[in-house]
XYZ file of C-alpha atoms in Angstrom:
604
model
C 69.692 25.032 85.657
C 73.008 24.437 86.071
C 75.544 27.371 87.523
C 75.700 29.924 85.029
C 78.813 29.527 83.046
C 79.600 32.185 79.644
C 78.346 28.687 77.667
C 74.641 28.858 79.379
C 73.949 31.713 80.845
C 75.063 35.493 81.055
C 74.228 39.110 82.283
C 71.067 40.135 80.430
C 68.479 39.651 77.836
C 70.446 36.839 75.238
C 68.210 35.757 71.960
C 68.472 32.022 71.631
C 66.658 31.976 68.351
C 64.420 34.233 66.317
C 61.899 33.240 68.674
C 63.216 32.504 71.994
C 65.274 34.625 74.612
C 67.207 34.027 78.144
C 66.967 36.452 80.949
C 69.266 36.597 83.406
C 69.418 38.926 86.715
C 71.368 38.923 89.153
C 69.707 40.499 92.652
C 70.681 38.438 95.831
C 68.454 40.620 98.112
C 65.580 40.074 95.938
C 62.766 37.758 96.824
C 60.968 37.465 93.562
C 61.795 38.681 90.181
C 59.770 39.132 87.161
C 59.936 39.477 83.248
C 57.460 42.455 82.322
C 57.259 42.251 78.580
C 55.411 44.691 76.407
C 52.215 42.864 75.912
C 51.179 42.964 79.467
C 52.884 39.689 80.110
C 54.303 38.739 83.797
C 56.697 36.361 83.993
C 58.489 35.248 87.121
C 61.955 34.176 87.220
C 63.696 30.980 88.566
C 65.338 31.630 91.501
C 68.861 29.805 91.111
C 71.494 29.487 93.238
C 74.314 32.902 94.298
C 71.395 35.291 93.916
C 70.228 34.561 90.330
C 67.348 34.838 88.142
C 66.890 32.943 84.787
C 64.159 32.436 82.788
C 63.337 31.301 78.789
C 60.419 32.997 77.147
C 58.861 33.492 73.835
C 60.494 36.741 72.985
C 61.847 37.958 70.126
C 64.316 40.786 69.380
C 62.651 44.423 69.366
C 60.644 43.041 72.530
C 60.453 46.182 75.211
C 61.055 44.367 78.591
C 61.193 45.533 82.556
C 62.644 43.456 85.143
C 60.063 43.950 88.048
C 61.847 43.848 92.060
C 59.509 42.664 95.051
C 56.257 43.001 92.990
C 56.687 46.880 93.524
C 60.244 48.047 91.479
C 60.307 48.064 88.339
C 63.812 48.455 86.513
C 66.058 48.436 83.335
C 67.998 45.881 82.676
C 71.206 46.513 84.358
C 72.910 44.778 81.283
C 70.272 46.030 78.619
C 71.686 45.542 75.201
C 69.819 48.376 74.236
C 67.527 51.231 75.630
C 64.488 52.180 73.813
C 64.988 55.468 75.306
C 67.309 56.976 78.284
C 68.325 54.815 81.242
C 64.807 55.132 82.850
C 62.957 53.291 79.499
C 61.854 49.940 78.641
C 65.024 48.288 77.671
C 65.148 46.042 74.132
C 66.079 42.135 73.024
C 68.744 43.003 70.434
C 69.578 40.557 67.889
C 73.437 40.498 68.030
C 73.677 39.223 64.681
C 70.924 41.299 62.698
C 73.899 42.940 61.356
C 75.678 41.882 57.961
C 79.188 42.278 58.315
C 81.453 43.195 55.184
C 85.399 43.400 56.197
C 84.748 39.909 57.693
C 88.617 39.426 57.020
C 89.268 42.535 59.423
C 92.248 41.482 62.140
C 92.927 44.708 63.284
C 96.852 45.892 63.037
C 99.356 45.623 65.285
C 100.210 48.272 68.227
C 103.462 49.760 66.604
C 101.175 51.089 64.184
C 98.548 53.152 66.546
C 98.130 57.110 65.259
C 94.540 57.539 67.849
C 91.929 60.094 67.341
C 90.062 60.633 70.274
C 86.422 61.845 69.594
C 83.255 62.654 71.488
C 80.052 60.356 69.129
C 77.679 62.780 70.137
C 79.505 66.396 69.205
C 80.299 64.447 65.735
C 76.623 64.016 65.040
C 75.995 60.296 66.576
C 77.155 56.935 64.474
C 76.112 57.927 61.567
C 78.306 61.881 61.607
C 81.320 59.958 62.968
C 80.917 58.022 60.019
C 81.254 60.751 57.920
C 84.639 61.588 58.858
C 86.673 58.359 58.584
C 87.638 58.706 54.763
C 89.335 62.050 56.250
C 91.202 61.266 58.581
C 92.710 57.667 56.784
C 93.692 60.513 54.628
C 95.437 62.669 57.247
C 97.339 59.202 58.318
C 95.070 58.417 61.378
C 95.041 54.801 61.839
C 92.648 54.031 64.990
C 89.609 56.272 66.293
C 89.148 56.209 70.041
C 85.608 56.970 71.186
C 84.344 58.295 74.213
C 82.342 56.210 77.017
C 79.462 54.879 75.078
C 77.137 53.313 77.745
C 73.651 54.222 77.926
C 73.770 57.768 80.285
C 71.106 59.930 81.613
C 69.480 62.305 79.080
C 71.166 62.784 75.712
C 74.203 64.854 76.307
C 77.038 63.577 78.519
C 80.818 63.075 78.241
C 79.921 59.386 79.107
C 81.616 58.802 82.237
C 78.305 59.018 83.730
C 77.114 55.617 82.169
C 74.974 53.405 83.712
C 73.669 50.555 81.781
C 77.056 49.398 80.585
C 76.136 46.880 77.953
C 73.841 49.565 75.805
C 75.461 51.791 73.164
C 74.144 55.406 73.941
C 70.311 55.912 72.082
C 70.681 59.013 71.453
C 74.005 58.556 69.097
C 72.208 55.603 66.758
C 71.391 52.096 66.857
C 73.386 49.404 67.757
C 73.633 48.306 64.041
C 74.356 52.054 63.238
C 77.560 51.582 65.409
C 78.532 48.413 63.827
C 78.333 49.817 60.369
C 80.696 52.942 61.720
C 83.356 50.191 62.732
C 82.862 48.057 59.631
C 83.473 50.966 57.877
C 86.532 52.083 59.625
C 87.432 48.428 58.823
C 87.130 49.215 55.489
C 89.102 52.307 55.621
C 91.992 50.129 57.945
C 90.797 52.172 60.524
C 90.569 50.235 64.027
C 88.456 51.409 66.892
C 88.775 51.785 70.129
C 86.238 52.059 73.325
C 86.846 54.564 75.997
C 85.010 51.885 79.133
C 84.212 52.630 82.781
C 84.718 49.919 84.863
C 85.606 52.085 88.169
C 81.713 53.467 89.088
C 78.531 53.779 87.479
C 76.703 57.431 86.912
C 74.249 59.175 89.589
C 71.397 58.468 87.944
C 70.084 55.791 86.738
C 71.648 52.740 88.863
C 69.214 50.909 90.278
C 71.783 47.620 91.554
C 72.061 49.113 95.334
C 68.088 48.090 95.448
C 68.252 44.591 94.444
C 71.984 43.729 94.536
C 74.068 45.491 97.673
C 76.195 42.801 97.173
C 77.411 45.020 93.845
C 79.168 47.503 95.966
C 81.442 47.395 99.373
C 80.771 50.348 101.783
C 83.979 49.735 103.673
C 85.755 51.302 99.904
C 85.063 54.195 98.858
C 85.960 56.324 95.133
C 85.269 59.464 94.125
C 81.828 58.582 92.603
C 80.507 57.086 95.724
C 81.302 53.208 97.356
C 83.517 50.733 95.167
C 82.535 48.128 92.923
C 83.469 44.980 95.049
C 85.707 42.942 92.327
C 86.047 40.431 94.761
C 82.778 38.699 93.846
C 82.684 36.067 90.517
C 79.414 37.922 89.641
C 80.702 41.208 89.457
C 84.234 40.579 87.516
C 82.055 38.593 85.019
C 79.577 41.370 84.734
C 82.476 43.604 83.402
C 84.861 40.724 81.512
C 81.469 39.677 79.314
C 80.694 43.757 79.145
C 84.626 43.383 77.391
C 84.432 40.736 74.852
C 80.889 41.849 73.633
C 82.458 45.063 72.845
C 85.050 42.677 71.275
C 83.938 39.988 69.811
C 79.933 41.154 68.909
C 80.610 45.071 68.277
C 84.511 43.788 66.784
C 85.568 47.031 68.459
C 89.991 46.645 68.106
C 90.151 47.496 71.307
C 89.822 49.456 74.919
C 90.732 51.985 76.817
C 90.033 51.613 80.667
C 89.515 55.093 82.513
C 90.726 56.025 85.535
C 91.554 51.915 86.786
C 93.291 53.295 89.859
C 89.479 53.606 91.456
C 89.191 49.299 90.808
C 90.006 48.827 94.498
C 91.640 44.959 93.666
C 94.788 44.603 92.543
C 94.069 40.383 91.356
C 91.149 41.984 88.998
C 92.794 43.952 86.214
C 95.501 40.859 84.947
C 92.609 38.576 85.228
C 90.274 40.799 83.557
C 93.446 40.680 80.845
C 94.381 37.166 80.909
C 90.477 36.205 80.429
C 89.757 38.521 77.280
C 92.771 37.799 75.851
C 92.226 33.594 75.718
C 88.843 34.630 73.947
C 89.885 36.340 71.037
C 90.952 34.208 67.966
C 94.803 33.716 66.928
C 95.769 36.393 64.609
C 93.918 38.996 65.322
C 94.811 42.475 67.089
C 93.388 43.649 69.683
C 94.574 46.402 72.181
C 94.083 46.529 75.793
C 94.865 49.998 77.235
C 94.971 52.204 80.308
C 94.254 55.134 82.189
C 96.164 54.827 85.641
C 97.158 57.744 88.104
C 99.367 54.836 89.846
C 101.636 54.527 87.214
C 101.783 50.564 87.687
C 104.211 50.081 85.250
C 103.941 46.224 86.172
C 100.446 46.013 84.344
C 102.039 46.845 81.117
C 103.450 43.646 81.153
C 100.757 41.649 82.266
C 98.353 41.382 79.660
C 97.948 45.436 78.834
C 99.677 47.359 75.688
C 99.804 50.801 76.914
C 98.950 53.481 79.420
C 97.557 57.233 79.059
C 100.744 58.818 80.066
C 98.918 62.119 81.885
C 102.907 62.707 82.675
C 103.649 63.590 79.463
C 100.845 65.647 78.881
C 101.623 67.368 82.167
C 104.910 68.299 81.520
C 104.411 69.768 78.058
C 101.405 71.556 79.698
C 103.638 73.430 81.896
C 106.476 73.995 79.281
C 104.142 75.304 76.926
C 101.949 77.767 78.796
C 103.701 78.025 82.273
C 100.559 77.520 83.881
C 101.594 75.362 87.293
C 97.591 75.410 89.204
C 96.231 72.364 90.841
C 97.674 69.443 89.484
C 100.174 71.149 87.602
C 101.969 72.421 90.993
C 103.069 68.457 90.659
C 105.486 69.368 87.636
C 105.941 72.976 88.224
C 109.640 72.174 89.561
C 112.460 71.265 86.786
C 109.544 70.862 84.553
C 112.920 70.542 81.892
C 114.539 68.100 83.869
C 110.930 66.004 83.798
C 110.498 66.093 80.090
C 114.082 64.667 79.752
C 112.708 61.573 82.369
C 109.525 61.440 80.133
C 111.399 60.662 77.019
C 113.881 58.514 78.573
C 111.820 56.186 81.112
C 108.307 56.908 80.251
C 107.101 58.009 83.527
C 108.174 60.960 85.225
C 106.613 59.415 88.259
C 108.036 56.039 89.577
C 107.831 56.427 93.193
C 108.022 60.307 93.787
C 106.207 61.740 96.366
C 103.129 64.209 94.956
C 102.212 67.226 96.353
C 99.546 65.256 98.033
C 102.418 63.854 100.098
C 101.655 60.630 98.220
C 104.088 58.409 96.294
C 102.829 57.680 92.915
C 104.974 55.446 90.171
C 106.683 52.195 89.697
C 110.104 52.413 87.370
C 109.010 52.826 83.967
C 112.880 52.343 81.945
C 112.894 48.722 80.536
C 109.121 49.234 79.040
C 109.406 49.863 75.162
C 108.337 53.552 74.325
C 105.008 52.044 72.524
C 104.012 51.223 76.164
C 103.382 54.899 76.212
C 100.574 57.034 75.049
C 101.607 60.964 74.142
C 99.088 63.675 74.079
C 99.076 67.598 73.996
C 95.415 67.323 74.526
C 92.933 65.080 75.184
C 89.060 65.166 76.748
C 90.168 65.645 79.965
C 92.885 68.059 79.748
C 90.847 70.261 77.303
C 87.028 69.583 79.262
C 88.837 70.008 82.609
C 89.690 73.662 82.181
C 87.056 75.827 83.187
C 86.335 77.270 80.052
C 87.909 74.288 77.928
C 90.467 76.140 76.056
C 92.566 74.727 73.562
C 96.583 74.807 73.616
C 96.513 77.077 69.845
C 95.141 79.508 72.282
C 97.265 79.435 75.148
C 100.756 78.705 73.885
C 102.970 80.263 71.361
C 102.336 78.719 67.838
C 105.641 77.904 66.891
C 106.321 76.388 70.679
C 103.292 74.431 69.590
C 104.685 73.023 66.529
C 107.763 72.038 67.929
C 105.949 70.320 70.771
C 103.527 68.482 67.678
C 106.806 67.122 65.815
C 107.815 65.680 69.168
C 104.481 63.952 69.731
C 104.049 62.862 66.358
C 107.673 61.650 65.275
C 108.511 59.979 68.708
C 108.142 56.240 69.260
C 105.567 56.913 72.012
C 102.207 56.572 70.399
C 100.228 59.538 69.430
C 97.015 60.856 70.213
C 94.992 63.503 68.884
C 91.729 64.910 70.407
C 88.913 66.033 67.639
C 90.062 68.958 66.141
C 93.672 69.064 67.141
C 94.543 68.069 63.470
C 93.525 72.319 62.142
C 94.020 73.605 65.642
C 90.172 74.227 66.468
C 89.187 77.196 68.340
C 86.094 75.975 69.620
C 86.496 74.623 73.373
C 85.798 71.470 74.662
C 83.267 72.097 77.822
C 82.357 69.949 80.191
C 78.721 69.056 79.440
C 75.387 66.938 80.562
C 71.775 66.855 80.519
C 70.694 65.765 84.052
C 68.042 67.645 85.570
C 66.983 69.224 89.049
C 68.524 69.102 91.980
C 71.295 66.599 90.239
C 71.730 69.218 87.582
C 71.907 72.364 90.369
C 74.435 69.992 92.319
C 77.094 69.273 88.828
C 76.807 73.005 88.220
C 78.161 73.769 92.014
C 80.380 70.585 92.345
C 82.001 72.045 88.427
C 82.407 75.639 89.928
C 84.046 74.413 93.112
C 86.292 72.312 91.345
C 88.228 75.246 89.998
C 88.960 77.170 93.663
C 92.129 76.194 93.690
C 92.786 77.958 90.225
C 94.011 81.528 90.792
C 92.083 82.955 87.727
C 89.046 81.103 89.847
C 89.498 81.986 92.972
C 86.868 84.931 93.724
C 83.737 82.966 93.678
C 82.179 85.423 91.442
C 84.261 84.939 88.797
C 83.190 81.444 89.024
C 79.685 81.873 88.548
C 80.554 82.885 84.643
C 81.898 78.927 84.418
C 79.003 77.702 81.822
C 76.781 75.388 83.025
C 77.344 71.911 82.072
C 73.026 71.200 82.236
C 72.885 74.429 78.862
C 72.568 72.939 75.977
C 74.279 75.946 75.249
C 77.513 74.356 76.659
C 77.224 71.625 74.466
C 76.416 73.131 70.977
C 79.546 75.313 71.964
C 81.943 72.588 71.928
C 81.141 71.249 68.492
C 84.174 71.355 66.683
C 83.413 73.679 63.513
C 84.991 71.563 61.053
C 84.005 73.355 57.697
C 86.143 76.345 58.913
C 89.251 74.189 57.611
C 86.933 75.434 53.873
C 86.363 79.335 55.161
C 88.260 81.556 52.102
C 89.296 83.453 55.153
C 92.467 84.128 56.615
C 91.619 82.175 59.740
C 90.694 79.187 57.259
C 94.143 79.910 55.749
C 95.368 79.045 59.012
C 93.664 76.340 59.986
C 94.756 74.581 56.185
C 99.115 75.438 57.340
C 98.273 73.625 60.607
C 96.295 69.751 58.730
C 99.081 70.364 56.494
C 101.428 70.425 59.333
C 99.706 67.637 60.320
C 99.591 65.310 57.394
C 103.319 66.148 56.656
C 104.186 64.877 59.725
C 102.026 61.762 59.883
C 102.909 61.086 56.334
C 106.928 61.091 57.788
C 105.831 58.919 60.770
C 104.329 56.328 58.296
C 107.337 56.179 56.350
C 110.160 56.864 58.981
C 109.345 55.644 62.185
C 106.473 53.075 62.688
C 108.549 50.462 59.844
C 110.966 50.957 62.614
C 109.323 50.720 66.167
C 108.714 47.397 66.735
C 111.015 46.298 69.262
C 112.766 50.508 69.904
C 113.862 51.164 73.399
C 114.943 53.974 75.482
C 118.221 55.309 75.182
C 118.773 58.735 77.028
C 118.009 62.316 77.154
C 120.102 64.738 77.553
C 119.110 68.775 79.204
C 120.378 71.456 76.651
C 119.249 74.052 78.535
C 115.524 75.939 80.012
C 112.920 73.818 78.352
C 115.356 72.430 75.764
C 116.357 69.160 76.171
C 118.080 66.239 73.458
C 116.232 62.830 72.859
C 117.649 59.599 71.781
C 115.777 56.326 71.008
C 117.172 53.166 69.939
C 114.969 51.623 66.831
C 114.322 48.018 66.184
C 116.687 47.858 63.005
C 119.333 49.325 65.114
C 119.203 53.169 63.891
C 119.004 55.752 66.437
C 115.944 57.996 66.474
C 116.838 61.861 68.301
C 114.498 64.373 68.898
C 116.154 68.132 69.670
C 113.545 70.251 71.224
C 113.567 73.574 72.304
C 110.244 75.115 73.894
C 111.868 77.974 75.623
C 112.343 81.551 73.172
C 115.915 81.264 73.247
C 118.368 79.178 71.551
C 120.559 77.085 73.089
C 123.783 75.039 72.348
C 122.756 71.362 70.947
C 125.516 68.680 70.349
C 126.062 68.247 66.642
C 124.036 65.858 64.454
C 126.861 63.720 62.903
C 126.295 60.735 60.757
C 122.342 61.335 60.693
C 120.339 61.938 58.183
C 117.310 64.898 59.370
C 114.046 64.540 58.360
C 112.024 67.280 59.959
C 113.015 70.680 61.159
C 110.315 72.916 62.524
C 112.798 75.698 61.908
C 111.314 78.951 60.074
C 113.236 79.268 56.815
C 114.242 82.454 57.647
C 116.598 80.327 60.208
C 117.639 77.981 58.779
C 121.256 79.220 58.038
C 121.483 79.248 62.347
C 125.299 78.589 63.610
C 126.346 75.272 63.731
C 125.679 73.528 67.138
C 122.626 75.875 67.840
C 118.634 74.964 68.375
C 116.299 78.025 67.770
C 113.858 78.678 69.878
C 110.755 77.183 69.516
C 112.418 74.410 67.814
C 112.030 70.598 66.891
C 114.614 68.894 64.973
C 114.423 65.226 64.460
C 117.263 63.234 62.624
C 118.157 58.955 61.871
C 120.944 57.498 61.905
C 121.601 54.627 60.526
C 122.384 51.376 62.321
C 125.793 51.073 60.129
C 126.946 54.707 60.574
C 126.418 53.907 64.522
C 128.628 50.627 63.938
C 131.618 52.664 62.328
C 131.647 55.367 64.914
C 132.376 52.882 67.670
C 135.095 51.336 65.611
C 136.511 54.897 65.485
């Protein structure tokens, strides 16, 4: 059999025709590998060069199987396309063509149209449960949903970052066909679907690679999750590139959000990944590749990646809104207003400066377009990594949050919201898992130790009250009560007013910002006072967007808006008659100045 290529075999079980399947496993530490089928057959796989074992067998879709290593260890397929149950169960042969797509002409949407809604599939009722919310999200003005990781994890409850079978959609959420139906339905509503993928580690339970493919990892480099994945090896690179292509080509996801790529300890992998993935995307199709990267490597955003989650933006705004400066927020405690000004005029706050740990972080970013940065006030991390999972409506003044939301939804940066943000959900989003035994104990205690650096939990007795991630009540408490919007109560009315606020802002974004966003660039940001700035951007049509933002409890002086058209103000009606040149407390004012007005002013 020839050497492995994309055209002859890939990791895992690939259905060749209705009756035959090719099995391939990279197991360089194994002497023998067998495929164990559900009918009791044990079929010896043929050893190939470079540690591969391959077999073509008479085997239909739906067949259960395992791999047996050296006649003693039974393991699931590390590239299983589906599991019977969780990570320790049998794998399933999957027919990638079993689902009949309806929206076959869909080619996605350009990146500048992105308005992203991040969600947890399990908390919203599985693939079918998420699908029920799609019409509502489309009406709201969302253009993309982003699913937290789906790779099969141990148990039936998890954030998804403990996935160990990267090719298998989580079985407790539904079938591969139900996931495809969700994506197909989204496309029919004009919604893109992004998948959060975790290529920096495997979860702590159910990963057997170390027993037969130790070369998948390197013991000389470590991550917070153990030995680093060895991306120097072509078999390892192919494993993850092929995985990305499966999601993008077979499942027709519109993009990927790559988790914590700073933990991928190979500088050459990410540019190669982007190049190889984009080379396989058909012309005319829009596919988005986004990063989460603590290193703020602006250079990667010129090497095939569209944007990065801007944690600097969240952290700066969180300090300004809440006054919290514990742990990682301490990096943003000093001169937060100046940090906000830099964020809005250059993208990243940290561009090579030292952090609290003494390490420098970041690269210059002002030359990048504003759309290279995904801005958010909340996401799964920044809510769920709080001990009690509180959301911003419980942590700051409503008027201040509304002003910050106006910045989020009307700036030229790409906005991302978390499920429930649009109606100010009061339910927490807690960290939850479904581990057992010693691992469950370790996760629970490790979770509580994480908060020793936070003043509110410095006392060990107080940390004992942090919810147990493995208690099913922790998961149930994290499910947004969407029906609260419909309650005929004062609380329901408050939720409805927030929903109307988001709807109004997103309608303005679609009408005023999106058509002008291509070609936008940073211009300048001035500080107006404590917690107050005036930010300006040049848009693609030559017009100028300006957002005056005051997150303090005191009014500040602001330069007049000469020749500009105000498109939004969060000021209360009672304060609309404030003196000219005054920006009220907890207020955002957004204005547009046409290019011809700018030209006239330049001539004068």
